[in-house]
Coordinates of C-alpha atoms in Angstrom, one line a residue:
M999 CA 16.1 17.1 38.5
N1000 CA 17.3 14.0 36.6
F1001 CA 15.2 11.7 38.8
H1002 CA 12.0 13.7 37.8
K1003 CA 13.0 13.5 34.2
L1004 CA 13.5 9.8 34.4
C1005 CA 10.0 9.4 36.1
D1006 CA 8.4 11.4 33.3
C1007 CA 10.1 9.3 30.7
I1008 CA 9.0 6.1 32.3
N1009 CA 5.4 7.3 32.4
L1010 CA 5.6 8.5 28.8
K1011 CA 7.0 5.1 27.8
A1012 CA 4.1 3.4 29.5
F1013 CA 1.6 5.7 27.8
A1014 CA 3.3 4.9 24.5
R1015 CA 2.9 1.2 24.9
L1016 CA -0.8 1.7 26.0
Y1017 CA -1.5 3.8 22.9
F1018 CA 0.3 1.3 20.7
E1019 CA -1.7 -1.7 22.1
N1020 CA -4.9 0.3 21.3
Q1021 CA -3.6 1.0 17.7
Q1022 CA -3.2 4.7 18.3
Y1023 CA 0.1 4.8 16.6
E1024 CA 0.5 8.5 16.2
A1025 CA 0.1 9.1 19.9
S1026 CA 2.5 6.3 20.7
F1027 CA 5.2 7.8 18.4
Y1028 CA 4.6 11.2 19.9
C1029 CA 5.2 9.8 23.4
I1030 CA 8.4 8.0 22.4
N1031 CA 9.7 11.1 20.6
L1032 CA 8.9 13.2 23.7
V1033 CA 10.8 10.7 25.8
G1034 CA 13.9 11.3 23.6
Y1035 CA 13.4 15.0 23.9
V1036 CA 12.9 15.1 27.7
F1037 CA 15.7 12.7 28.6
G1038 CA 18.1 13.3 25.8
A1039 CA 18.7 11.6 22.5
G1040 CA 20.6 8.4 22.3
T1041 CA 19.7 6.8 25.6
N1042 CA 18.6 3.3 24.8
E1043 CA 17.8 2.6 28.4
V1044 CA 14.8 4.9 28.3
R1045 CA 13.8 4.5 24.6
G1046 CA 13.7 0.7 24.8
D1047 CA 14.2 -1.8 22.0
N1048 CA 11.7 -0.2 19.7
D1049 CA 9.7 -3.4 19.8
F1050 CA 6.5 -1.5 19.0
Q1051 CA 8.1 0.0 15.9
K1052 CA 9.0 -3.5 14.7
K1053 CA 5.5 -4.7 15.5
L1054 CA 4.0 -1.8 13.6
S1055 CA 6.2 -2.4 10.6
K1056 CA 5.2 -6.1 10.6
S1057 CA 1.6 -5.2 11.0
N1058 CA 1.7 -2.6 8.1
K1059 CA 3.4 -5.2 5.9
T1060 CA 0.8 -7.8 6.6
K1061 CA -2.0 -5.3 5.9
A1062 CA -0.4 -4.1 2.7
N1063 CA 0.1 -7.7 1.5
K1064 CA -3.6 -8.4 2.3
R1065 CA -4.7 -5.2 0.5
W1066 CA -2.7 -5.9 -2.6
S1067 CA -3.1 -9.7 -2.7
K1068 CA -5.9 -9.7 -5.3
H1069 CA -4.0 -7.2 -7.5
N1070 CA -0.8 -9.3 -7.2
Q1071 CA -2.8 -12.4 -8.3
T1072 CA -4.3 -10.8 -11.4
R1073 CA -1.2 -9.0 -12.6
P1074 CA 0.6 -12.1 -14.0
E1075 CA -2.6 -13.1 -15.8
K1076 CA -3.0 -9.6 -17.3
K1077 CA 0.7 -9.6 -18.4
K1078 CA 0.2 -12.9 -20.3
L1079 CA -3.1 -11.6 -21.8
Y1080 CA -1.4 -8.4 -23.0
L1081 CA 1.4 -10.3 -24.7
E1082 CA -1.2 -12.6 -26.4
I1083 CA -3.0 -9.5 -27.7
M1084 CA 0.3 -8.0 -29.0
D1085 CA 0.9 -11.3 -30.9
Q1086 CA -2.6 -11.7 -32.2
Q1087 CA -2.9 -8.1 -33.4
N1088 CA 0.6 -8.1 -34.8
F1089 CA 1.7 -5.0 -33.0
T1090 CA 5.4 -4.2 -33.1
T1091 CA 5.7 -1.8 -30.2
F1092 CA 4.5 -1.8 -26.6
S1093 CA 3.0 1.7 -27.0
E1094 CA 0.8 0.5 -29.9
T1095 CA -0.4 -2.5 -27.9
A1096 CA -1.0 -0.4 -24.8
E1097 CA -3.0 2.1 -26.8
Y1098 CA -5.2 -0.7 -28.3
I1099 CA -5.7 -2.3 -24.9
K1100 CA -6.6 1.0 -23.3
Q1101 CA -9.2 1.8 -26.0
H1102 CA -10.8 -1.6 -26.4
I1103 CA -10.1 -3.8 -23.4
E1104 CA -9.1 -1.9 -20.3
T1105 CA -11.4 1.1 -20.7
D1106 CA -11.6 1.8 -16.9
K1107 CA -9.3 4.4 -15.2
K1108 CA -7.0 1.6 -14.0
P1109 CA -4.6 0.2 -15.1
S1110 CA -3.2 3.3 -16.8
Y1111 CA -1.7 3.4 -20.2
D1112 CA 1.8 3.7 -18.7
T1113 CA 1.2 0.7 -16.4
I1114 CA 0.0 -1.4 -19.4
K1115 CA 3.1 -0.5 -21.3
R1116 CA 5.4 -1.3 -18.3
W1117 CA 3.7 -4.6 -17.8
L1118 CA 4.1 -5.5 -21.5
S1119 CA 7.8 -4.7 -21.3
Q1120 CA 8.2 -6.8 -18.1
A1121 CA 6.3 -9.7 -19.6
N1122 CA 8.4 -9.5 -22.8
K1123 CA 11.5 -10.0 -20.6
G1124 CA 9.9 -13.0 -18.9
D1125 CA 8.9 -11.2 -15.7
F1126 CA 5.3 -12.3 -14.9
S1127 CA 5.3 -11.4 -11.3

């Protein structure tokens, strides 16, 4: 009985790698979870080193950095601009400044009023990241 379970697990692990290499991550995780269920939890010999989970994590991080790169570049510029507006208009609070910016400069849906206020607070503390 254990031999058949082991064979099933090895096959599932092979399918998991195949699915992962073809970027079908949900199916890959399903196979690995099924291996743990069939053979028993906590057996590292069957579950492997979780290399594909590390690769997936790295891949997701790279994609997220690429997706947000433009936003991450413009945010410091906007923080500086918002502080300049606060000084030029002689506003004393972040909420006044954010309201002015939202009505006259950033009229689109994004960034939101709360985001502008948070960025002003961060910039005032010297955080321009």
